[in-house]
Coordinates of N, CA and C in Angstrom, one line a residue:
M25 N 11.4 -2.3 12.3 CA 10.6 -2.2 11.1 C 11.2 -1.2 10.2
N26 N 11.5 -1.6 9.0 CA 12.2 -0.7 8.0 C 11.1 -0.2 7.0
W27 N 10.8 1.1 7.1 CA 9.8 1.7 6.2 C 10.4 2.4 5.1
D28 N 9.7 2.5 4.0 CA 10.2 3.1 2.8 C 9.0 3.7 2.0
D29 N 9.0 5.0 1.7 CA 7.9 5.6 1.0 C 7.8 5.1 -0.5
D30 N 8.9 4.6 -1.0 CA 8.9 4.1 -2.4 C 9.6 2.8 -2.4
G31 N 8.9 1.7 -2.1 CA 9.4 0.4 -2.0 C 9.5 -0.3 -3.3
Y32 N 9.1 0.3 -4.4 CA 9.1 -0.4 -5.6 C 10.4 -0.8 -6.1
A33 N 11.4 0.0 -6.0 CA 12.8 -0.3 -6.5 C 13.3 -1.6 -5.9
E34 N 13.0 -1.8 -4.6 CA 13.6 -3.0 -4.0 C 12.7 -4.3 -4.4
R35 N 11.5 -4.0 -4.9 CA 10.6 -5.1 -5.1 C 10.6 -5.6 -6.6
V36 N 11.5 -5.0 -7.5 CA 11.4 -5.3 -8.9 C 11.4 -6.8 -9.2
A37 N 12.3 -7.5 -8.6 CA 12.4 -8.9 -8.8 C 11.3 -9.7 -8.3
F38 N 10.4 -9.1 -7.5 CA 9.3 -9.8 -6.9 C 7.9 -9.3 -7.5
Y39 N 8.0 -8.5 -8.5 CA 6.7 -8.0 -9.1 C 5.7 -9.1 -9.4
D40 N 6.2 -10.2 -10.0 CA 5.3 -11.2 -10.5 C 4.6 -12.0 -9.4
T41 N 5.0 -11.8 -8.2 CA 4.3 -12.7 -7.2 C 2.8 -12.4 -7.1
V42 N 2.4 -11.2 -7.6 CA 1.0 -10.9 -7.6 C 0.3 -11.9 -8.6
Y43 N 1.0 -12.4 -9.6 CA 0.4 -13.2 -10.6 C 0.6 -14.7 -10.3
E44 N 1.4 -15.0 -9.3 CA 1.7 -16.4 -9.0 C 0.8 -17.0 -7.9
Q45 N -0.1 -16.3 -7.3 CA -1.0 -16.8 -6.3 C -2.1 -17.7 -6.9
P46 N -2.2 -18.9 -6.5 CA -3.1 -19.9 -7.1 C -4.5 -19.5 -7.2
E47 N -5.0 -18.7 -6.2 CA -6.4 -18.3 -6.3 C -6.7 -17.3 -7.4
R48 N -5.7 -16.7 -8.0 CA -5.9 -15.8 -9.1 C -5.8 -16.4 -10.5
A49 N -5.5 -17.7 -10.5 CA -5.2 -18.4 -11.8 C -6.3 -18.3 -12.8
L50 N -7.6 -18.5 -12.4 CA -8.7 -18.4 -13.3 C -8.8 -17.0 -13.9
D51 N -8.7 -16.0 -13.1 CA -8.8 -14.6 -13.6 C -7.7 -14.4 -14.6
L52 N -6.5 -14.8 -14.3 CA -5.3 -14.5 -15.1 C -5.4 -15.3 -16.4
A53 N -5.9 -16.5 -16.4 CA -6.0 -17.3 -17.6 C -7.0 -16.6 -18.6
W54 N -8.1 -16.0 -18.0 CA -9.1 -15.3 -18.9 C -8.4 -14.0 -19.4
L55 N -7.7 -13.3 -18.6 CA -7.1 -12.0 -19.0 C -6.0 -12.3 -20.1
R56 N -5.3 -13.3 -20.0 CA -4.2 -13.6 -21.0 C -4.8 -14.0 -22.3
R57 N -6.1 -14.5 -22.3 CA -6.8 -14.7 -23.6 C -7.4 -13.4 -24.1
W58 N -8.1 -12.7 -23.2 CA -8.9 -11.6 -23.7 C -8.1 -10.4 -24.0
L59 N -7.1 -10.0 -23.2 CA -6.4 -8.7 -23.4 C -5.7 -8.7 -24.8
P60 N -4.9 -9.7 -25.2 CA -4.3 -9.5 -26.5 C -5.2 -9.3 -27.7
Q61 N -6.4 -9.8 -27.6 CA -7.4 -9.6 -28.7 C -7.8 -8.1 -28.8
Q62 N -7.6 -7.3 -27.8 CA -8.0 -5.9 -27.8 C -6.9 -5.1 -28.5
Y63 N -5.7 -5.7 -28.8 CA -4.6 -4.9 -29.3 C -4.1 -5.3 -30.7
F64 N -4.8 -6.2 -31.3 CA -4.3 -6.7 -32.6 C -4.2 -5.5 -33.6
G65 N -3.0 -5.4 -34.2 CA -2.7 -4.4 -35.2 C -2.7 -3.0 -34.8
R66 N -2.6 -2.8 -33.5 CA -2.7 -1.4 -32.9 C -1.3 -0.9 -32.6
R67 N -1.2 0.4 -32.5 CA 0.0 1.1 -32.0 C -0.2 1.4 -30.5
V68 N 0.5 0.7 -29.7 CA 0.1 0.6 -28.2 C 1.1 1.3 -27.3
L69 N 0.6 2.1 -26.4 CA 1.4 2.7 -25.3 C 1.0 2.0 -24.0
E70 N 2.0 1.4 -23.3 CA 1.8 0.7 -22.0 C 2.5 1.6 -21.0
L71 N 1.7 1.9 -19.9 CA 2.2 2.6 -18.8 C 2.7 1.7 -17.7
A72 N 3.7 2.0 -17.0 CA 4.2 1.2 -15.8 C 4.2 -0.2 -16.1
C73 N 5.0 -0.6 -17.1 CA 5.1 -2.0 -17.5 C 5.7 -2.9 -16.5
G74 N 6.4 -2.4 -15.5 CA 7.0 -3.2 -14.5 C 8.0 -4.2 -15.1
S75 N 7.9 -5.5 -14.7 CA 8.8 -6.5 -15.2 C 8.4 -7.1 -16.5
G76 N 7.3 -6.5 -17.1 CA 6.9 -6.9 -18.5 C 6.0 -8.1 -18.5
Y77 N 5.3 -8.4 -17.4 CA 4.4 -9.5 -17.4 C 3.4 -9.4 -18.5
W78 N 2.7 -8.2 -18.6 CA 1.7 -8.1 -19.6 C 2.3 -7.7 -21.0
T79 N 3.4 -7.1 -21.0 CA 4.0 -6.7 -22.2 C 4.3 -8.0 -23.1
Q80 N 4.7 -9.1 -22.5 CA 5.0 -10.3 -23.3 C 3.8 -10.9 -23.9
Y81 N 2.6 -10.6 -23.4 CA 1.4 -11.1 -24.0 C 0.8 -10.1 -25.0
L82 N 0.9 -8.9 -24.8 CA 0.2 -7.9 -25.6 C 1.0 -7.5 -26.8
A83 N 2.4 -7.3 -26.6 CA 3.2 -6.8 -27.7 C 3.2 -7.6 -29.0
P84 N 3.1 -9.0 -28.9 CA 3.1 -9.7 -30.2 C 1.9 -9.5 -31.0
A85 N 0.8 -9.0 -30.4 CA -0.4 -8.7 -31.2 C -0.4 -7.3 -31.8
A86 N 0.5 -6.5 -31.3 CA 0.4 -5.1 -31.7 C 1.3 -4.8 -33.0
R87 N 0.9 -3.7 -33.6 CA 1.7 -3.2 -34.8 C 3.0 -2.5 -34.3
A88 N 2.9 -1.7 -33.3 CA 4.0 -1.0 -32.6 C 3.7 -0.9 -31.2
Y89 N 4.8 -0.9 -30.4 CA 4.6 -0.9 -28.9 C 5.7 -0.2 -28.2
L90 N 5.2 0.8 -27.3 CA 6.1 1.5 -26.4 C 5.7 1.2 -25.0
A91 N 6.7 0.7 -24.2 CA 6.4 0.4 -22.8 C 7.2 1.3 -21.9
L92 N 6.5 2.0 -21.0 CA 7.2 2.9 -20.0 C 7.2 2.3 -18.6
D93 N 8.3 2.7 -17.9 CA 8.3 2.4 -16.5 C 9.4 3.4 -15.9
V94 N 9.2 3.8 -14.7 CA 10.1 4.7 -14.1 C 11.4 4.0 -13.6
S95 N 11.3 2.7 -13.4 CA 12.4 1.9 -12.9 C 13.2 1.3 -13.9
P96 N 14.5 1.6 -14.1 CA 15.4 1.0 -15.0 C 15.6 -0.5 -14.7
G97 N 15.5 -0.9 -13.4 CA 15.6 -2.3 -13.1 C 14.4 -3.1 -13.6
A98 N 13.3 -2.5 -13.5 CA 12.1 -3.2 -14.1 C 12.2 -3.3 -15.6
L99 N 12.6 -2.3 -16.3 CA 12.8 -2.3 -17.7 C 13.8 -3.4 -18.1
A100 N 14.9 -3.6 -17.4 CA 15.9 -4.6 -17.7 C 15.2 -6.0 -17.7
L101 N 14.4 -6.2 -16.7 CA 13.7 -7.5 -16.6 C 12.7 -7.6 -17.8
A102 N 11.9 -6.6 -18.0 CA 10.9 -6.6 -19.1 C 11.6 -6.9 -20.4
G103 N 12.8 -6.4 -20.7 CA 13.4 -6.6 -21.9 C 13.9 -8.0 -22.2
Q104 N 13.9 -8.9 -21.1 CA 14.2 -10.3 -21.3 C 13.1 -11.2 -21.5
R105 N 11.9 -10.6 -21.5 CA 10.7 -11.5 -21.7 C 10.6 -12.0 -23.2
P106 N 10.0 -13.1 -23.4 CA 9.7 -13.6 -24.7 C 8.7 -12.7 -25.4
G107 N 8.9 -12.5 -26.7 CA 7.9 -11.8 -27.5 C 8.0 -10.3 -27.5
V108 N 9.1 -9.7 -26.9 CA 9.2 -8.3 -26.7 C 10.3 -7.7 -27.6
G109 N 10.8 -8.5 -28.6 CA 11.8 -8.0 -29.5 C 11.5 -6.7 -30.2
G110 N 10.3 -6.5 -30.5 CA 9.9 -5.3 -31.3 C 9.4 -4.2 -30.4
V111 N 9.6 -4.3 -29.1 CA 9.1 -3.3 -28.1 C 10.2 -2.2 -27.9
A112 N 9.7 -1.0 -27.9 CA 10.6 0.1 -27.5 C 10.3 0.4 -26.0
F113 N 11.4 0.4 -25.2 CA 11.2 0.6 -23.7 C 11.8 2.0 -23.4
A114 N 11.1 2.7 -22.5 CA 11.6 4.0 -22.0 C 11.4 4.2 -20.6
A115 N 12.4 4.7 -19.9 CA 12.3 5.0 -18.4 C 11.7 6.4 -18.3
A116 N 10.4 6.4 -18.0 CA 9.7 7.7 -17.9 C 8.4 7.6 -17.3
E117 N 7.9 8.6 -16.6 CA 6.5 8.7 -16.2 C 5.8 9.3 -17.4
I118 N 4.5 9.0 -17.5 CA 3.7 9.5 -18.6 C 3.8 11.0 -18.8
E119 N 3.8 11.7 -17.6 CA 3.8 13.2 -17.7 C 5.1 13.7 -18.3
A120 N 6.2 12.9 -18.3 CA 7.5 13.4 -18.8 C 7.7 12.9 -20.2
L121 N 6.8 12.2 -20.8 CA 7.0 11.6 -22.2 C 6.7 12.7 -23.2
P122 N 7.6 13.0 -24.1 CA 7.3 14.0 -25.2 C 6.2 13.5 -26.1
K123 N 5.4 14.4 -26.6 CA 4.3 14.0 -27.5 C 4.9 13.3 -28.7
P124 N 4.4 12.1 -29.0 CA 4.9 11.3 -30.1 C 4.6 11.9 -31.4
A125 N 5.5 11.6 -32.4 CA 5.2 12.1 -33.7 C 4.0 11.4 -34.3
E126 N 3.8 10.2 -34.0 CA 2.6 9.4 -34.4 C 1.8 9.0 -33.2
S127 N 0.6 9.5 -33.0 CA -0.2 9.1 -31.8 C -0.5 7.6 -31.7
F128 N -0.7 7.2 -30.5 CA -1.0 5.8 -30.3 C -2.6 5.6 -30.4
D129 N -3.0 4.5 -30.9 CA -4.4 4.2 -31.0 C -4.9 3.3 -30.0
A130 N -4.1 2.9 -29.0 CA -4.5 2.1 -27.8 C -3.5 2.3 -26.7
A131 N -4.0 2.1 -25.5 CA -3.1 2.2 -24.3 C -3.5 1.2 -23.3
F132 N -2.6 0.8 -22.5 CA -2.8 -0.2 -21.5 C -2.0 0.1 -20.2
A133 N -2.5 -0.1 -19.1 CA -1.8 0.0 -17.8 C -2.3 -1.0 -16.8
G134 N -1.4 -1.9 -16.4 CA -1.7 -2.9 -15.4 C -1.1 -2.6 -14.1
L135 N -2.0 -2.5 -13.1 CA -1.5 -2.3 -11.7 C -0.8 -0.9 -11.6
W136 N -1.3 0.1 -12.3 CA -0.7 1.4 -12.3 C -1.6 2.4 -11.6
F137 N -2.9 2.4 -11.9 CA -3.8 3.5 -11.4 C -3.9 3.4 -9.9
S138 N -3.9 2.2 -9.3 CA -4.1 2.1 -7.9 C -2.9 2.6 -7.1
H139 N -1.7 2.7 -7.8 CA -0.5 3.3 -7.1 C -0.3 4.7 -7.5
L140 N -1.2 5.3 -8.2 CA -1.1 6.7 -8.6 C -1.6 7.6 -7.5
P141 N -0.8 8.5 -7.0 CA -1.4 9.5 -6.0 C -2.6 10.2 -6.5
R142 N -3.5 10.4 -5.7 CA -4.8 11.1 -6.1 C -4.5 12.4 -6.7
Q143 N -3.5 13.1 -6.2 CA -3.2 14.5 -6.6 C -2.5 14.5 -8.0
R144 N -2.1 13.3 -8.5 CA -1.5 13.2 -9.8 C -2.4 12.7 -10.9
R145 N -3.6 12.3 -10.5 CA -4.5 11.6 -11.4 C -4.8 12.5 -12.6
E146 N -5.2 13.7 -12.4 CA -5.7 14.6 -13.5 C -4.5 14.8 -14.5
A147 N -3.3 15.1 -14.0 CA -2.2 15.4 -14.8 C -1.8 14.2 -15.6
A148 N -1.8 13.0 -14.9 CA -1.4 11.8 -15.6 C -2.3 11.4 -16.7
L149 N -3.6 11.5 -16.5 CA -4.6 11.2 -17.5 C -4.5 12.2 -18.7
A150 N -4.3 13.5 -18.3 CA -4.2 14.5 -19.4 C -3.0 14.2 -20.3
A151 N -1.8 13.8 -19.7 CA -0.7 13.4 -20.5 C -0.9 12.2 -21.3
L152 N -1.6 11.2 -20.7 CA -1.9 10.0 -21.5 C -2.8 10.3 -22.7
H153 N -3.8 11.0 -22.5 CA -4.7 11.3 -23.6 C -4.1 12.2 -24.6
G154 N -3.1 13.0 -24.2 CA -2.4 13.8 -25.2 C -1.5 13.0 -26.1
C155 N -1.3 11.7 -25.8 CA -0.5 10.9 -26.7 C -1.4 10.0 -27.6
L156 N -2.7 10.1 -27.4 CA -3.6 9.1 -28.1 C -4.3 9.8 -29.2
A157 N -4.6 9.0 -30.2 CA -5.3 9.4 -31.4 C -6.8 9.4 -31.1
P158 N -7.6 10.2 -31.9 CA -9.1 10.1 -31.8 C -9.5 8.6 -32.0
G159 N -10.5 8.2 -31.2 CA -11.0 6.8 -31.3 C -10.1 5.8 -30.6
A160 N -9.1 6.2 -29.9 CA -8.2 5.2 -29.2 C -8.9 4.5 -28.1
T161 N -8.5 3.3 -27.9 CA -9.0 2.4 -26.8 C -8.1 2.4 -25.7
V162 N -8.6 2.5 -24.4 CA -7.8 2.5 -23.2 C -8.3 1.4 -22.3
I163 N -7.4 0.6 -21.8 CA -7.7 -0.4 -20.8 C -6.8 -0.3 -19.6
L164 N -7.4 -0.1 -18.4 CA -6.7 -0.1 -17.2 C -7.1 -1.4 -16.4
L165 N -6.1 -2.1 -15.9 CA -6.3 -3.3 -15.2 C -5.7 -3.1 -13.8
D166 N -6.3 -3.6 -12.7 CA -5.8 -3.5 -11.4 C -6.4 -4.5 -10.4
N167 N -5.8 -4.5 -9.2 CA -6.3 -5.4 -8.2 C -7.7 -5.0 -7.7
G168 N -8.5 -5.9 -7.5 CA -9.8 -5.7 -6.8 C -9.6 -5.5 -5.3
E169 N -10.7 -5.1 -4.7 CA -10.6 -4.8 -3.2 C -10.3 -6.0 -2.4
I170 N -10.5 -7.2 -3.0 CA -10.2 -8.4 -2.2 C -8.7 -8.4 -1.8
Q171 N -7.9 -7.7 -2.6 CA -6.4 -7.7 -2.3 C -6.2 -7.0 -1.0
G172 N -7.1 -6.1 -0.6 CA -7.0 -5.5 0.7 C -7.0 -6.4 1.9
G173 N -7.6 -7.6 1.7 CA -7.6 -8.6 2.7 C -6.2 -9.2 3.1
Q174 N -5.4 -9.2 2.0 CA -4.0 -9.7 2.2 C -3.1 -8.6 2.7
F175 N -3.3 -7.4 2.1 CA -2.5 -6.2 2.5 C -3.5 -5.1 2.9
P176 N -4.1 -5.0 4.1 CA -5.0 -4.0 4.4 C -4.4 -2.6 4.3
V177 N -5.3 -1.6 4.0 CA -4.8 -0.2 4.0 C -4.8 0.2 5.5
M178 N -3.6 0.6 5.9 CA -3.3 0.9 7.3 C -3.4 2.4 7.7
E179 N -3.3 3.2 6.7 CA -3.4 4.7 7.0 C -3.7 5.5 5.7
Y180 N -4.1 6.7 5.9 CA -4.4 7.6 4.8 C -3.7 8.9 5.1
D181 N -3.3 9.6 4.0 CA -2.6 10.9 4.1 C -3.7 12.0 3.9
E182 N -3.2 13.2 3.9 CA -4.1 14.4 3.8 C -4.8 14.4 2.5
A183 N -4.2 13.8 1.4 CA -4.9 13.9 0.1 C -5.9 12.7 -0.1
G184 N -6.0 11.8 0.9 CA -6.9 10.7 0.9 C -6.3 9.4 0.3
N185 N -4.9 9.4 0.1 CA -4.3 8.2 -0.4 C -4.1 7.2 0.7
G186 N -4.4 5.9 0.4 CA -4.2 4.9 1.3 C -2.8 4.3 1.2
Y187 N -2.4 3.6 2.3 CA -1.1 3.0 2.3 C -1.1 1.6 2.9
Q188 N -0.5 0.7 2.3 CA -0.4 -0.7 2.8 C 1.1 -0.9 3.2
R189 N 1.3 -1.9 4.1 CA 2.6 -2.4 4.4 C 2.9 -3.7 3.7
R190 N 3.9 -3.7 2.9 CA 4.3 -4.9 2.1 C 5.6 -5.4 2.5
P191 N 5.7 -6.7 2.6 CA 7.0 -7.3 3.0 C 8.0 -7.2 1.9
R192 N 9.3 -7.0 2.3 CA 10.4 -7.0 1.3 C 11.2 -8.3 1.5
H193 N 12.0 -8.6 0.5 CA 12.8 -9.8 0.5 C 13.9 -9.7 1.6
D194 N 14.2 -8.5 2.1 CA 15.3 -8.4 3.1 C 14.7 -8.6 4.5
G195 N 13.4 -8.9 4.6 CA 12.7 -9.0 5.9 C 12.1 -7.8 6.4
G196 N 12.3 -6.7 5.8 CA 11.7 -5.4 6.2 C 10.3 -5.2 5.6
E197 N 9.8 -4.0 5.7 CA 8.5 -3.7 5.1 C 8.6 -2.4 4.3
S198 N 7.8 -2.3 3.3 CA 7.7 -1.1 2.5 C 6.3 -0.5 2.7
R199 N 6.3 0.8 2.7 CA 5.0 1.6 2.8 C 4.6 1.9 1.4
V200 N 3.5 1.3 0.9 CA 3.1 1.3 -0.5 C 1.8 2.0 -0.6
L201 N 1.7 3.0 -1.5 CA 0.5 3.7 -1.8 C -0.4 2.8 -2.5
K202 N -1.7 2.7 -2.1 CA -2.7 1.8 -2.8 C -4.1 2.4 -2.6
N203 N -4.6 2.8 -3.7 CA -6.0 3.3 -3.8 C -6.9 2.4 -4.5
F204 N -8.2 2.3 -4.1 CA -9.1 1.5 -4.8 C -10.2 2.4 -5.4
P205 N -10.1 2.8 -6.7 CA -11.0 3.8 -7.3 C -12.4 3.2 -7.5
T206 N -13.4 4.1 -7.5 CA -14.7 3.7 -7.8 C -15.1 4.1 -9.2
E207 N -16.2 3.5 -9.7 CA -16.7 3.9 -11.0 C -17.1 5.4 -11.1
A208 N -17.6 5.9 -10.0 CA -18.0 7.3 -10.0 C -16.8 8.2 -10.1
E209 N -15.7 7.8 -9.5 CA -14.4 8.6 -9.6 C -14.0 8.6 -11.1
F210 N -14.0 7.4 -11.7 CA -13.6 7.3 -13.1 C -14.5 8.2 -14.0
R211 N -15.8 8.2 -13.8 CA -16.7 9.0 -14.6 C -16.3 10.5 -14.5
I212 N -16.0 10.9 -13.3 CA -15.7 12.3 -13.1 C -14.3 12.6 -13.8
L213 N -13.3 11.8 -13.6 CA -12.0 12.0 -14.2 C -12.0 12.0 -15.7
L214 N -12.9 11.1 -16.3 CA -12.8 11.0 -17.7 C -13.9 11.8 -18.5
A215 N -14.7 12.5 -17.7 CA -15.7 13.4 -18.4 C -15.1 14.4 -19.3
P216 N -14.0 15.0 -19.0 CA -13.4 16.0 -19.9 C -13.0 15.5 -21.3
Y217 N -12.8 14.2 -21.3 CA -12.3 13.6 -22.6 C -13.4 12.9 -23.4
G218 N -14.7 13.0 -23.0 CA -15.8 12.4 -23.7 C -15.7 10.9 -23.9
A219 N -15.1 10.3 -22.9 CA -14.9 8.8 -23.0 C -16.2 8.1 -23.3
A220 N -16.2 7.3 -24.3 CA -17.4 6.5 -24.8 C -17.2 5.1 -24.5
E221 N -18.3 4.4 -24.5 CA -18.4 2.9 -24.3 C -17.6 2.5 -23.0
M222 N -17.7 3.3 -22.0 CA -16.9 3.0 -20.7 C -17.6 1.9 -20.0
A223 N -16.8 0.9 -19.7 CA -17.3 -0.3 -18.9 C -16.3 -0.7 -17.9
L224 N -16.8 -0.8 -16.7 CA -15.9 -1.3 -15.5 C -16.3 -2.7 -15.2
L225 N -15.4 -3.6 -15.5 CA -15.7 -5.0 -15.3 C -15.0 -5.5 -14.0
R226 N -15.7 -6.1 -13.1 CA -15.1 -6.6 -11.9 C -15.1 -8.1 -11.9
R227 N -13.9 -8.7 -11.9 CA -13.7 -10.1 -11.7 C -13.4 -10.4 -10.2
E228 N -13.1 -11.6 -9.9 CA -12.9 -11.9 -8.4 C -11.7 -11.2 -7.8
H229 N -10.6 -11.1 -8.6 CA -9.4 -10.6 -8.0 C -8.9 -9.3 -8.7
F230 N -9.5 -8.9 -9.8 CA -9.1 -7.8 -10.6 C -10.3 -7.0 -11.1
W231 N -10.0 -5.7 -11.4 CA -11.0 -5.0 -12.1 C -10.4 -4.5 -13.5
L232 N -11.3 -4.3 -14.5 CA -10.9 -3.8 -15.8 C -11.7 -2.6 -16.1
L233 N -11.1 -1.5 -16.5 CA -11.8 -0.4 -17.0 C -11.4 -0.2 -18.5
R234 N -12.5 -0.3 -19.4 CA -12.2 -0.1 -20.8 C -13.1 1.0 -21.3
Y235 N -12.5 1.9 -22.1 CA -13.2 3.0 -22.7 C -12.6 3.4 -24.0
R236 N -13.3 4.2 -24.8 CA -12.8 4.6 -26.1 C -12.9 6.2 -26.2
L237 N -11.9 6.8 -26.7 CA -12.0 8.2 -26.9 C -12.8 8.6 -28.2
P238 N -13.4 9.7 -28.2 CA -14.3 10.1 -29.4 C -13.5 10.1 -30.7
S239 N -14.1 9.7 -31.8 CA -13.5 9.8 -33.1 C -13.8 11.2 -33.6
R240 N -12.9 11.7 -34.5 CA -13.2 12.9 -35.2 C -14.4 12.8 -36.1
H241 N -15.1 13.9 -36.2 CA -16.2 14.0 -37.1 C -16.0 15.0 -38.2

């Protein structure tokens, strides 16, 4: 068994398999309709865009769009998607992104938060909110706990992070960090930012967290 603490680099070409499973088709059809409507005319920051699956649907609706991912291989795939001609791509974690000259008024992250180490959550959210304008809308999308039936969490580290074993195209396995956050955790993490209109929507295979930052008075 070949284990790897960071199996994402080897899995870039297979990122989209999460969206190709037939039992998820109804959820995805709804998400592909609903999500772009949230970003019409907005200046959008996307975290961990991966192969650009969601970028291709959201970017055409936006006024401006910056997509981040730590993997240059993932960004190369994302740049080949339809509808991304106006997208700026950057190889960076959110904590390493310089504060933009013009703040973003919306943010999106798909399948990012569940792979974020618990010890990085506060810093990552602080960096994200530092790039956002007052009144900005944030949407986080991720796998529901039903995904654990396919890839059960096999172990936990001292920080409470869970790990799954995922197959690789070379026949080996990767050790992949995967957490399933609760609504209570989000309320604690977002309390310092005065998040308003916070709603956690659970569909069969995915959850969506949507909230808005306070506007200036």
